[in-house]
Amino acid sequence: MKLKLLLILTVCFLLVGCTSSQEQLKCDIGATTITITVEKGKIISYYDKIEGDLPQEEIDVLNESHLKDITNNQEAMDKLKDVIASSGGNCNSN
């Protein structure tokens, strides 16, 4: 009986614990492509194909200026798409 309970709990943990709450947005802006990873409505990673990874300090500024009161990934991605589109870019979410 204990083995069955342990097996059930392990399976539940794996199913719930292995789901990712991160989403990615790939955007073409001029001559470069950027990949933005969003988690809990905030940018956690920003990679520019030409410039490389954006430092955490600059990611914090982007979060504060564009995603201040957002906690939902979909809202954050919609907001980022609008900001990038206003700069002449085009985005696709993964």
PDB file of C-alpha atoms in Angstrom:
ATOM      1  CA  MET A   1       0.000   0.000   0.000  1.00  0.00           C
ATOM      2  CA  LYS A   2       2.811   2.406   0.866  1.00  0.00           C
ATOM      3  CA  LEU A   3       4.523   1.615  -2.426  1.00  0.00           C
ATOM      4  CA  LYS A   4       1.369   2.462  -4.409  1.00  0.00           C
ATOM      5  CA  LEU A   5       0.969   5.754  -2.563  1.00  0.00           C
ATOM      6  CA  LEU A   6       4.623   6.623  -3.119  1.00  0.00           C
ATOM      7  CA  LEU A   7       4.321   5.780  -6.820  1.00  0.00           C
ATOM      8  CA  ILE A   8       1.202   7.931  -7.219  1.00  0.00           C
ATOM      9  CA  LEU A   9       2.801  10.876  -5.421  1.00  0.00           C
ATOM     10  CA  THR A  10       5.957  10.556  -7.519  1.00  0.00           C
ATOM     11  CA  VAL A  11       3.980  10.550 -10.769  1.00  0.00           C
ATOM     12  CA  CYS A  12       1.948  13.582  -9.661  1.00  0.00           C
ATOM     13  CA  PHE A  13       5.090  15.451  -8.680  1.00  0.00           C
ATOM     14  CA  LEU A  14       6.737  14.715 -12.024  1.00  0.00           C
ATOM     15  CA  LEU A  15       3.693  15.842 -13.968  1.00  0.00           C
ATOM     16  CA  VAL A  16       3.252  19.066 -12.030  1.00  0.00           C
ATOM     17  CA  GLY A  17       6.901  19.788 -11.289  1.00  0.00           C
ATOM     18  CA  CYS A  18       8.150  19.384 -14.836  1.00  0.00           C
ATOM     19  CA  THR A  19       5.801  21.828 -16.520  1.00  0.00           C
ATOM     20  CA  SER A  20       7.459  25.024 -17.598  1.00  0.00           C
ATOM     21  CA  SER A  21       5.930  28.437 -17.011  1.00  0.00           C
ATOM     22  CA  GLN A  22       8.397  30.045 -19.397  1.00  0.00           C
ATOM     23  CA  GLU A  23       7.478  31.258 -22.860  1.00  0.00           C
ATOM     24  CA  GLN A  24       9.696  32.558 -25.641  1.00  0.00           C
ATOM     25  CA  LEU A  25       9.220  35.331 -28.128  1.00  0.00           C
ATOM     26  CA  LYS A  26      11.400  35.507 -31.256  1.00  0.00           C
ATOM     27  CA  CYS A  27      11.533  38.856 -32.976  1.00  0.00           C
ATOM     28  CA  ASP A  28      13.213  40.210 -36.081  1.00  0.00           C
ATOM     29  CA  ILE A  29      14.339  43.792 -35.653  1.00  0.00           C
ATOM     30  CA  GLY A  30      16.305  45.227 -38.535  1.00  0.00           C
ATOM     31  CA  ALA A  31      19.406  43.123 -39.167  1.00  0.00           C
ATOM     32  CA  THR A  32      19.147  41.055 -35.974  1.00  0.00           C
ATOM     33  CA  THR A  33      16.905  38.539 -34.276  1.00  0.00           C
ATOM     34  CA  ILE A  34      16.177  38.639 -30.567  1.00  0.00           C
ATOM     35  CA  THR A  35      14.823  35.910 -28.331  1.00  0.00           C
ATOM     36  CA  ILE A  36      13.038  36.981 -25.173  1.00  0.00           C
ATOM     37  CA  THR A  37      12.149  34.468 -22.468  1.00  0.00           C
ATOM     38  CA  VAL A  38       9.278  35.453 -20.183  1.00  0.00           C
ATOM     39  CA  GLU A  39       8.309  33.889 -16.859  1.00  0.00           C
ATOM     40  CA  LYS A  40       5.548  35.098 -14.520  1.00  0.00           C
ATOM     41  CA  GLY A  41       5.027  38.150 -16.714  1.00  0.00           C
ATOM     42  CA  LYS A  42       8.660  39.319 -16.586  1.00  0.00           C
ATOM     43  CA  ILE A  43      11.622  39.056 -18.929  1.00  0.00           C
ATOM     44  CA  ILE A  44      14.141  36.584 -17.525  1.00  0.00           C
ATOM     45  CA  SER A  45      16.379  36.331 -20.598  1.00  0.00           C
ATOM     46  CA  TYR A  46      17.014  38.572 -23.606  1.00  0.00           C
ATOM     47  CA  TYR A  47      19.326  37.310 -26.335  1.00  0.00           C
ATOM     48  CA  ASP A  48      20.296  39.368 -29.386  1.00  0.00           C
ATOM     49  CA  LYS A  49      21.822  37.366 -32.238  1.00  0.00           C
ATOM     50  CA  ILE A  50      24.423  40.083 -32.868  1.00  0.00           C
ATOM     51  CA  GLU A  51      24.966  41.607 -29.407  1.00  0.00           C
ATOM     52  CA  GLY A  52      24.539  38.442 -27.299  1.00  0.00           C
ATOM     53  CA  ASP A  53      22.858  38.265 -23.883  1.00  0.00           C
ATOM     54  CA  LEU A  54      21.532  41.442 -22.350  1.00  0.00           C
ATOM     55  CA  PRO A  55      22.897  42.067 -18.820  1.00  0.00           C
ATOM     56  CA  GLN A  56      20.466  41.583 -15.917  1.00  0.00           C
ATOM     57  CA  GLU A  57      20.562  45.295 -15.082  1.00  0.00           C
ATOM     58  CA  GLU A  58      19.195  46.154 -18.542  1.00  0.00           C
ATOM     59  CA  ILE A  59      16.584  43.387 -18.327  1.00  0.00           C
ATOM     60  CA  ASP A  60      15.454  44.902 -15.010  1.00  0.00           C
ATOM     61  CA  VAL A  61      15.063  48.304 -16.711  1.00  0.00           C
ATOM     62  CA  LEU A  62      12.964  46.741 -19.499  1.00  0.00           C
ATOM     63  CA  ASN A  63      10.763  44.965 -16.957  1.00  0.00           C
ATOM     64  CA  GLU A  64      10.298  48.155 -14.947  1.00  0.00           C
ATOM     65  CA  SER A  65       9.534  50.352 -17.946  1.00  0.00           C
ATOM     66  CA  HIS A  66       7.333  48.002 -19.992  1.00  0.00           C
ATOM     67  CA  LEU A  67       6.050  45.219 -17.706  1.00  0.00           C
ATOM     68  CA  LYS A  68       5.734  46.950 -14.328  1.00  0.00           C
ATOM     69  CA  ASP A  69       2.272  45.718 -13.252  1.00  0.00           C
ATOM     70  CA  ILE A  70       2.118  42.598 -15.421  1.00  0.00           C
ATOM     71  CA  THR A  71       2.280  39.124 -13.844  1.00  0.00           C
ATOM     72  CA  ASN A  72       0.825  37.037 -16.690  1.00  0.00           C
ATOM     73  CA  ASN A  73       3.012  35.685 -19.508  1.00  0.00           C
ATOM     74  CA  GLN A  74       0.422  36.271 -22.228  1.00  0.00           C
ATOM     75  CA  GLU A  75      -0.091  39.899 -21.216  1.00  0.00           C
ATOM     76  CA  ALA A  76       3.675  40.414 -21.095  1.00  0.00           C
ATOM     77  CA  MET A  77       4.181  38.873 -24.530  1.00  0.00           C
ATOM     78  CA  ASP A  78       1.365  40.955 -26.036  1.00  0.00           C
ATOM     79  CA  LYS A  79       2.881  44.118 -24.536  1.00  0.00           C
ATOM     80  CA  LEU A  80       6.374  43.227 -25.804  1.00  0.00           C
ATOM     81  CA  LYS A  81       5.022  42.483 -29.297  1.00  0.00           C
ATOM     82  CA  ASP A  82       3.408  45.944 -29.346  1.00  0.00           C
ATOM     83  CA  VAL A  83       6.599  47.658 -28.158  1.00  0.00           C
ATOM     84  CA  ILE A  84       8.735  45.826 -30.730  1.00  0.00           C
ATOM     85  CA  ALA A  85       6.200  46.430 -33.524  1.00  0.00           C
ATOM     86  CA  SER A  86       6.299  50.162 -32.754  1.00  0.00           C
ATOM     87  CA  SER A  87      10.054  49.985 -33.382  1.00  0.00           C
ATOM     88  CA  GLY A  88       9.534  48.289 -36.751  1.00  0.00           C
ATOM     89  CA  GLY A  89      10.037  44.711 -35.550  1.00  0.00           C
ATOM     90  CA  ASN A  90       8.041  41.541 -36.031  1.00  0.00           C
ATOM     91  CA  CYS A  91       7.583  38.765 -33.421  1.00  0.00           C
ATOM     92  CA  ASN A  92       6.501  35.135 -33.259  1.00  0.00           C
ATOM     93  CA  SER A  93       5.877  33.299 -29.997  1.00  0.00           C
ATOM     94  CA  ASN A  94       7.096  29.724 -29.419  1.00  0.00           C
TER      95      ASN A  94
END
